[in-house]
CSV table of C-alpha atoms and ligand atoms in Angstrom, one decimal:
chain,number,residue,atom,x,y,z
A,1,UNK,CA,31.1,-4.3,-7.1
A,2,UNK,CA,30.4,-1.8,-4.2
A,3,UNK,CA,27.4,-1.3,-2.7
A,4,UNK,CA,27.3,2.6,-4.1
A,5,UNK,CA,27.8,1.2,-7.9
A,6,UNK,CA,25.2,-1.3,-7.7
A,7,UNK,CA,23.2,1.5,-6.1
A,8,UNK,CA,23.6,3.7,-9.3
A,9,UNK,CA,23.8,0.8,-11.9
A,10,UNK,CA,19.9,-0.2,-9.9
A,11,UNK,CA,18.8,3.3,-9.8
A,12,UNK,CA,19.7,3.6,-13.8
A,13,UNK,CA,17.2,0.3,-14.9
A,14,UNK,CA,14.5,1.5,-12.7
A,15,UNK,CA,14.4,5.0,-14.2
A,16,UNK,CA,14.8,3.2,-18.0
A,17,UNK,CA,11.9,1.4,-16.8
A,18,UNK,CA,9.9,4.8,-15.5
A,19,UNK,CA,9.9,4.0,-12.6
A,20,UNK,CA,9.5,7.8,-10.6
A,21,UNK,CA,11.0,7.3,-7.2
A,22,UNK,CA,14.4,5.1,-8.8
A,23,UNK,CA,16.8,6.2,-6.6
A,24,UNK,CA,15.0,5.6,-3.2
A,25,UNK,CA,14.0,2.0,-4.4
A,26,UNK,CA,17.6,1.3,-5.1
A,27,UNK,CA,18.0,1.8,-1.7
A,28,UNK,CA,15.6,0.4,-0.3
A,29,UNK,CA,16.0,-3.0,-2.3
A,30,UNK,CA,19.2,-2.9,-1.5
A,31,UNK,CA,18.4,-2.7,1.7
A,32,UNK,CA,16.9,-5.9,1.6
A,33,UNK,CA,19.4,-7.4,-0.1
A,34,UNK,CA,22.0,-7.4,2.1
A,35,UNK,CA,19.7,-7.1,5.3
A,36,UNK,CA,20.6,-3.8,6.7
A,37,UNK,CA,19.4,-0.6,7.0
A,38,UNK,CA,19.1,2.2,4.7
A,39,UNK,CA,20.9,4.2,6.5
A,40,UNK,CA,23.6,1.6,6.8
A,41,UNK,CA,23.5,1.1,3.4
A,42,UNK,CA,24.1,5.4,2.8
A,43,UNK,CA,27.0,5.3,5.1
A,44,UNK,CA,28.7,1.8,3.8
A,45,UNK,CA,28.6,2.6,0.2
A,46,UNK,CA,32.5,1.6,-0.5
A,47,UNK,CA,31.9,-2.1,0.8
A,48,UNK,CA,31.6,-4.6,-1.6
A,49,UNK,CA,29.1,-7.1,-1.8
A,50,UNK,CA,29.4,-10.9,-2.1
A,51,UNK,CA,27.9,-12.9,-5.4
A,52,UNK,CA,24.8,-13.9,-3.4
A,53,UNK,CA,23.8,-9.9,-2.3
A,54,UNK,CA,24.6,-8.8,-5.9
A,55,UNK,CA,22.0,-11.9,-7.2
A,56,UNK,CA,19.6,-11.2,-4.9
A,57,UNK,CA,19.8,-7.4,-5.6
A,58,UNK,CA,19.5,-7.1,-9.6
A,59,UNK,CA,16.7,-9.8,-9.1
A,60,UNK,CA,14.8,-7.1,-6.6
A,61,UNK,CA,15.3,-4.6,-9.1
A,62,UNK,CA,14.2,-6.8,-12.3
A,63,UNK,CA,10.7,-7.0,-10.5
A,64,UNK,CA,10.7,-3.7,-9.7
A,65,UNK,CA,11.2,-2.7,-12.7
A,66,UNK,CA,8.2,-4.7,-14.0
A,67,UNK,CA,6.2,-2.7,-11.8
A,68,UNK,CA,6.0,-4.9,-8.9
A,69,UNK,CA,5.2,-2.7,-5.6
A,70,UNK,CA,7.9,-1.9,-3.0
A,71,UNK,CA,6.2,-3.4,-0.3
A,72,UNK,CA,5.5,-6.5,-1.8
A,73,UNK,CA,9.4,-7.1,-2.4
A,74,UNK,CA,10.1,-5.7,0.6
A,75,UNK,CA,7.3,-8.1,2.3
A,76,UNK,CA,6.9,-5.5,4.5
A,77,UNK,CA,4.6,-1.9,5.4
A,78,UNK,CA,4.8,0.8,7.7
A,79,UNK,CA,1.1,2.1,8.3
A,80,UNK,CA,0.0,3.8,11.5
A,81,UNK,CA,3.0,3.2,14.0
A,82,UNK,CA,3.3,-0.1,13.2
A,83,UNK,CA,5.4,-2.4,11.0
A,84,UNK,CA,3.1,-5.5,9.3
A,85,UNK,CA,4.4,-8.2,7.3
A,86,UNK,CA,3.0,-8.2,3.9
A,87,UNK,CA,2.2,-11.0,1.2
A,88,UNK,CA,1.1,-10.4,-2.6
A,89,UNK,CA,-2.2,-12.3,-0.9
A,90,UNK,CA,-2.9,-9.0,1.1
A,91,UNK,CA,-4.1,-5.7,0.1
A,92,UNK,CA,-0.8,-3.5,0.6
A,93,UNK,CA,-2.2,-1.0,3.7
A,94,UNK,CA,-2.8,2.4,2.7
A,95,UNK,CA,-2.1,5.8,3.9
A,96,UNK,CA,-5.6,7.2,3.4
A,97,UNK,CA,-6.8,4.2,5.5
A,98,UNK,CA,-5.3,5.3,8.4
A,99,UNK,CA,-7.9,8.3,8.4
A,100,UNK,CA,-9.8,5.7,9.7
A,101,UNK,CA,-8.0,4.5,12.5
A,102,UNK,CA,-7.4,8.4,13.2
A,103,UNK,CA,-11.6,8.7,13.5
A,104,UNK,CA,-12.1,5.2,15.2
A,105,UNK,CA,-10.1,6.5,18.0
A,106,UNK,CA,-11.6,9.8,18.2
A,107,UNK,CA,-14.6,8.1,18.5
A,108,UNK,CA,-14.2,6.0,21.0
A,109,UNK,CA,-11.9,7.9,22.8
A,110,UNK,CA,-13.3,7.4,26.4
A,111,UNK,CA,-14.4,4.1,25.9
A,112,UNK,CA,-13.3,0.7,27.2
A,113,UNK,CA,-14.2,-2.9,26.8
A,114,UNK,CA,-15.6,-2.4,22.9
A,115,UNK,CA,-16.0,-5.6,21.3
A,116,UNK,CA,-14.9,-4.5,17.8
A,117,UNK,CA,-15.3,-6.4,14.3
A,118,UNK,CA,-13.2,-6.2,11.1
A,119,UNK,CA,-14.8,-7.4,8.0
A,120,UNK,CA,-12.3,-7.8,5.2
A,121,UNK,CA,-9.2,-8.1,7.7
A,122,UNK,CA,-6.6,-8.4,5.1
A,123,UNK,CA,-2.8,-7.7,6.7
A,124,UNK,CA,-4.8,-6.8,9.8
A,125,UNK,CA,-3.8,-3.2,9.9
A,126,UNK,CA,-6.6,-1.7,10.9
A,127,UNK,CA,-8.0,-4.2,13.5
A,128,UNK,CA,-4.5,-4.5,14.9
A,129,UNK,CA,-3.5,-1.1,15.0
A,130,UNK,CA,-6.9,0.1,17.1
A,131,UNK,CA,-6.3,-3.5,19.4
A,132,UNK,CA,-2.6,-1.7,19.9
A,133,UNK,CA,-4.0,1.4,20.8
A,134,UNK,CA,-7.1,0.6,23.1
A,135,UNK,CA,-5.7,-1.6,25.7
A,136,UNK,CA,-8.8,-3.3,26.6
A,137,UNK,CA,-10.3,-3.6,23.3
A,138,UNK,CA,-11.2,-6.9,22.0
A,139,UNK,CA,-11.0,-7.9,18.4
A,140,UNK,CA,-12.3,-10.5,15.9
A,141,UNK,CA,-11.2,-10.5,12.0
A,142,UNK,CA,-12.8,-12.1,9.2
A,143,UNK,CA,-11.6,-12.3,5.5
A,144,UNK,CA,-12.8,-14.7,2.7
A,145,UNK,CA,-9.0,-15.4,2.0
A,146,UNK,CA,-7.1,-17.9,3.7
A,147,UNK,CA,-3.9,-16.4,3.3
A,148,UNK,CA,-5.3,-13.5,4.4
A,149,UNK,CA,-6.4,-15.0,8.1
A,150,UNK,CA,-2.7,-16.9,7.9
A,151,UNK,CA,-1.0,-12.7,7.8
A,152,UNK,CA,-3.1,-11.5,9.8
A,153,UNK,CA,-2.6,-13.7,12.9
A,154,UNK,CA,0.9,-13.8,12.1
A,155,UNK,CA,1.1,-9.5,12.6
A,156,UNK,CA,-1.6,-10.0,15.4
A,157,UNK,CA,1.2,-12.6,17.1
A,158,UNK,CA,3.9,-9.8,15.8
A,159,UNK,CA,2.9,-7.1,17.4
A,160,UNK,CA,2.3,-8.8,20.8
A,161,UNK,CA,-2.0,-8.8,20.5
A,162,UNK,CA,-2.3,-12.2,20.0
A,163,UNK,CA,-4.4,-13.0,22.9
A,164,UNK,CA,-6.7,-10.1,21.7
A,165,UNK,CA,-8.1,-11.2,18.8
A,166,UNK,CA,-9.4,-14.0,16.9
A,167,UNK,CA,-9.6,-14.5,13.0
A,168,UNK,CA,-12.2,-16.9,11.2
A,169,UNK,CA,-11.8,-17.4,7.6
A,170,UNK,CA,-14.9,-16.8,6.0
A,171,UNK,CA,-17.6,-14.6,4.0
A,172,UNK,CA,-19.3,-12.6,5.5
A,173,UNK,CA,-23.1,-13.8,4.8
A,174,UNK,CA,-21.9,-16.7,6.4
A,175,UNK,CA,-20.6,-15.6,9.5
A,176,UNK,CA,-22.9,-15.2,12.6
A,177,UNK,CA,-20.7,-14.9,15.3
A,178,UNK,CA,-20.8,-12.4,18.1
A,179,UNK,CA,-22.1,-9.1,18.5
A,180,UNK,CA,-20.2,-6.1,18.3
A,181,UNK,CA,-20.1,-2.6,19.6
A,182,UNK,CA,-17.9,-1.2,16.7
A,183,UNK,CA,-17.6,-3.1,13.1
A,184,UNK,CA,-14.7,-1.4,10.4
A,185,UNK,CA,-14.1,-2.2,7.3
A,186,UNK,CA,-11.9,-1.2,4.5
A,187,UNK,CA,-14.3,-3.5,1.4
A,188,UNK,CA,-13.3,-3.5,-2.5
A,189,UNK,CA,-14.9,-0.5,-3.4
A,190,UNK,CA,-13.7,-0.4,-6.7
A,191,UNK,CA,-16.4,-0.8,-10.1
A,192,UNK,CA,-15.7,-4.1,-12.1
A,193,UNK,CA,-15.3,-2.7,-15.0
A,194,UNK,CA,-12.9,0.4,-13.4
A,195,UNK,CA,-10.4,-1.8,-12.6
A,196,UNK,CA,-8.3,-1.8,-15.5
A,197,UNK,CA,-8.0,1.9,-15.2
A,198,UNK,CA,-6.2,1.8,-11.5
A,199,UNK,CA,-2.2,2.4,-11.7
A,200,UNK,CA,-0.3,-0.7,-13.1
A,201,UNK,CA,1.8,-1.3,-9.7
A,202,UNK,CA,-1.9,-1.7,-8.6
A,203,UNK,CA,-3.7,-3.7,-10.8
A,204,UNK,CA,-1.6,-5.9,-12.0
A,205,UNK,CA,-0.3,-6.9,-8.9
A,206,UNK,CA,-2.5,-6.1,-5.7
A,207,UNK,CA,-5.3,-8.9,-5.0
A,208,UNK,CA,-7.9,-8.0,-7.1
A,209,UNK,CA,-10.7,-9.8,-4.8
A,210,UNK,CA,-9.8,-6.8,-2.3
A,211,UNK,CA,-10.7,-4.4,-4.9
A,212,UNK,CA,-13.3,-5.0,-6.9
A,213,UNK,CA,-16.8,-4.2,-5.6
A,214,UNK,CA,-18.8,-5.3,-8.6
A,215,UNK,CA,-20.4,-3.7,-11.3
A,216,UNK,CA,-21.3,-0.8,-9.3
A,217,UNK,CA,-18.6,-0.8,-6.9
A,218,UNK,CA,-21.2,-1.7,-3.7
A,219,UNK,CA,-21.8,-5.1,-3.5
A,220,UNK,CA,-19.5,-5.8,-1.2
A,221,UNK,CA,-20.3,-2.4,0.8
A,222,UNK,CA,-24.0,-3.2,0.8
A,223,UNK,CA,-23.3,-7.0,2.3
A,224,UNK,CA,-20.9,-5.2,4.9
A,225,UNK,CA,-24.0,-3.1,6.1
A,226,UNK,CA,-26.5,-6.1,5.2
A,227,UNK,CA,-24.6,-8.3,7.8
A,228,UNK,CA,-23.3,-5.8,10.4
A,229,UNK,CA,-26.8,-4.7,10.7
A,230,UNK,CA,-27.5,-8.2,12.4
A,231,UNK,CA,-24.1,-8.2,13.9
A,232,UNK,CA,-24.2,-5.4,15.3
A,233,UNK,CA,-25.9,-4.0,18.5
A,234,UNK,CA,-28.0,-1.1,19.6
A,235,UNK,CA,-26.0,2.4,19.1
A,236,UNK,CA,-23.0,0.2,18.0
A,237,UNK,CA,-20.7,2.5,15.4
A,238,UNK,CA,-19.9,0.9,12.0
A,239,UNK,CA,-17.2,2.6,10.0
A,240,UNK,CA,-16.7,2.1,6.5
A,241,UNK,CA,-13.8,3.1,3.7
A,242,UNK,CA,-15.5,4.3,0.5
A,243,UNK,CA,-14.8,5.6,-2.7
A,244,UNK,CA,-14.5,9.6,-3.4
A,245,UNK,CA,-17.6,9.1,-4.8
A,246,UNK,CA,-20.1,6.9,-2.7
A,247,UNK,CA,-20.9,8.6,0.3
A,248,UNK,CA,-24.6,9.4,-0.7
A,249,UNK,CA,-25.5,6.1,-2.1
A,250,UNK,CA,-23.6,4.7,1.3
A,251,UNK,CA,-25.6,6.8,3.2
A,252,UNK,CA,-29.2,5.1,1.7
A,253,UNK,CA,-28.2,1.9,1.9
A,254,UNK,CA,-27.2,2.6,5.6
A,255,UNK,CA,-30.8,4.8,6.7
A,256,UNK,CA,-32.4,1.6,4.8
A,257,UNK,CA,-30.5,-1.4,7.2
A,258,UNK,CA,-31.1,1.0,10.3
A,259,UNK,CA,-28.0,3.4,10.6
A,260,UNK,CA,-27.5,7.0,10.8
A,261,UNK,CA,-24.6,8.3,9.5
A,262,UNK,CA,-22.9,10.8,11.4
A,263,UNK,CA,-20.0,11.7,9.2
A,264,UNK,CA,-18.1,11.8,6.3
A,265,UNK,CA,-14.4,11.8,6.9
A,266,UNK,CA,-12.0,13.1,3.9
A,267,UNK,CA,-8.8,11.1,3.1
A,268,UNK,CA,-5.0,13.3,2.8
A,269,UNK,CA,-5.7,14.3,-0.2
A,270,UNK,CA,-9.3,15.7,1.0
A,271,UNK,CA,-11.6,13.3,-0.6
A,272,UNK,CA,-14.1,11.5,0.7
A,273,UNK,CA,-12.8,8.5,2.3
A,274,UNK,CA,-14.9,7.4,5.3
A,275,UNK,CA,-18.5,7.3,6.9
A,276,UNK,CA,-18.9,6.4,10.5
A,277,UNK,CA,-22.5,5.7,11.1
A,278,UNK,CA,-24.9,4.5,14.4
A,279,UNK,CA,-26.7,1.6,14.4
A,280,UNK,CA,-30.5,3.0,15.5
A,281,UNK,CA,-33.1,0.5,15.2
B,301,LIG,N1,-7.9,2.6,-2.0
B,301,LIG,C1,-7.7,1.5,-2.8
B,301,LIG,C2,-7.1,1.9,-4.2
B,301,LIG,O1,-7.3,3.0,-4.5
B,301,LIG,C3,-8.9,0.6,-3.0
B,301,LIG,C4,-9.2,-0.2,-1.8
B,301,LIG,C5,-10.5,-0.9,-1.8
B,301,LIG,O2,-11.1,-1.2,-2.8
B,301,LIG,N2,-10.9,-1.1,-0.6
B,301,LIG,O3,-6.5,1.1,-4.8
């Protein structure tokens, strides 16, 4: 079989399976399968593939059709202007998160030498895309997951930022390391009992520990601010990812651990996405 009929024939079990974008995930899996481009998979379509490609393809598209995300067959995302390697251990990086390294850089725009903390590192895209931005930026990343710390280091080492940062596996009340002029984070945001309402791809797949925030979707947020409010130091700027729907119960639980928030930032699609706040007192 040639790689154009395999293309179709892929393209055919994803969109039995509803799956919207069929066509480009044929590609893309294929792609994978025989380790080449897309585009040299679009302009090779007549050759024909071994036994082992043609395996290795239909089992791509089996998962895929069960729903399993791109990225996490793939093992790989694109977010800001980077490329990170990916495990089903990682939150898969978002688009709308990358409103946040859009403000953090706005923010610190003429600033150097920022000692700057992620809570909840994940893949490390955020950390490791404002470390590849701001030269002499220094960066420390924590996550409660192992695996986590294990990706992270490995896109830290990736993308050449290796002597940059340092990652600690651990939670967050129990970290006491440091003091930071900038803390991010991206926490589960999402309510316990919401979860099972999120797309399939999502849900059933993505880590739920990055995603659920507890029965009212702020447990982790308010330990984030808790913590960074000791971790933090004087006039230090902690940026946060919320929900569409938490920025004024964000905003009390930051005026009561000593921040200000200066603003609300809205996510592509114009919701509410992120609060950057000041650490005053
Ligand atoms: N934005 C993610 C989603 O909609 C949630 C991420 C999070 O909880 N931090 O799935």
């Amino acid at each position: 079989m040639n790689i154009c009929n395999a293309l179709i024939e892929g393209a055919e079990i994803l969109k039995k399976n509803s799956i919207s974008s069929a066509q480009l995930d044929s590609e893309i899996l294929m792609s994978k399968a025989i380790d080449k481009s897309r585009e040299y998979v679009l302009t090779n379509s007549l050759e024909k593939l071994d036994q082992k490609s043609l395996s290795l393809f239909s089992d791509l598209i089996k998962s895929r059709s069960f729903g399993k995300p791109i990225a996490y067959l793939t093992k790989k995302k694109f977010f800001w202007k980077y490329e990170f390697d990916i495990t089903e251990d990682v939150l898969i990086p978002r688009p709308d998160t990358e409103v946040l390294v859009e403000s953090i850089l706005k923010l610190t725009k003429n600033r150097t030498k920022l000692s700057v903390l992620d809570i909840g590192v994940g893949s490390g895209c955020l950390l490791l895309s404002i470390i590849k931005e701001k030269k002499s930026f220094r960066g420390v990343g924590i996550d409660v997951s192992k695996k986590c710390i294990h990706t992270s280091s490995f896109n830290a080492f990736k993308l050449g930022v290796k002597n940059k940062v340092k990652f600690f596996n651990s939670n967050i009340d129990n970290f006491k390391f440091g003091k930071y002029d900038l803390i991010i984070s991206n926490p589960p945001y999402i309510k316990s009992f919401e979860l099972k309402y999120l797309e399939k791809d999502i849900v059933d797949f993505e880590p739920i520990v990055a995603l659920d925030g507890g029965l009212d979707g702020l447990s982790e947020i308010r330990k984030v601010i808790k913590n960074s409010s000791e971790l933090i130091k004087k006039n230090g700027k902690l940026v946060l990812e919320i929900a569409f729907n938490q920025k004024q119960k964000v905003k009390s639980i930051l005026f009561n651990n000593g921040f200000y928030a200066n603003k609300i930032i809205k996510d592509l699609a114009g919701k509410d996405r992120c609060i950057i706040s000041t650490k005053i007192k």
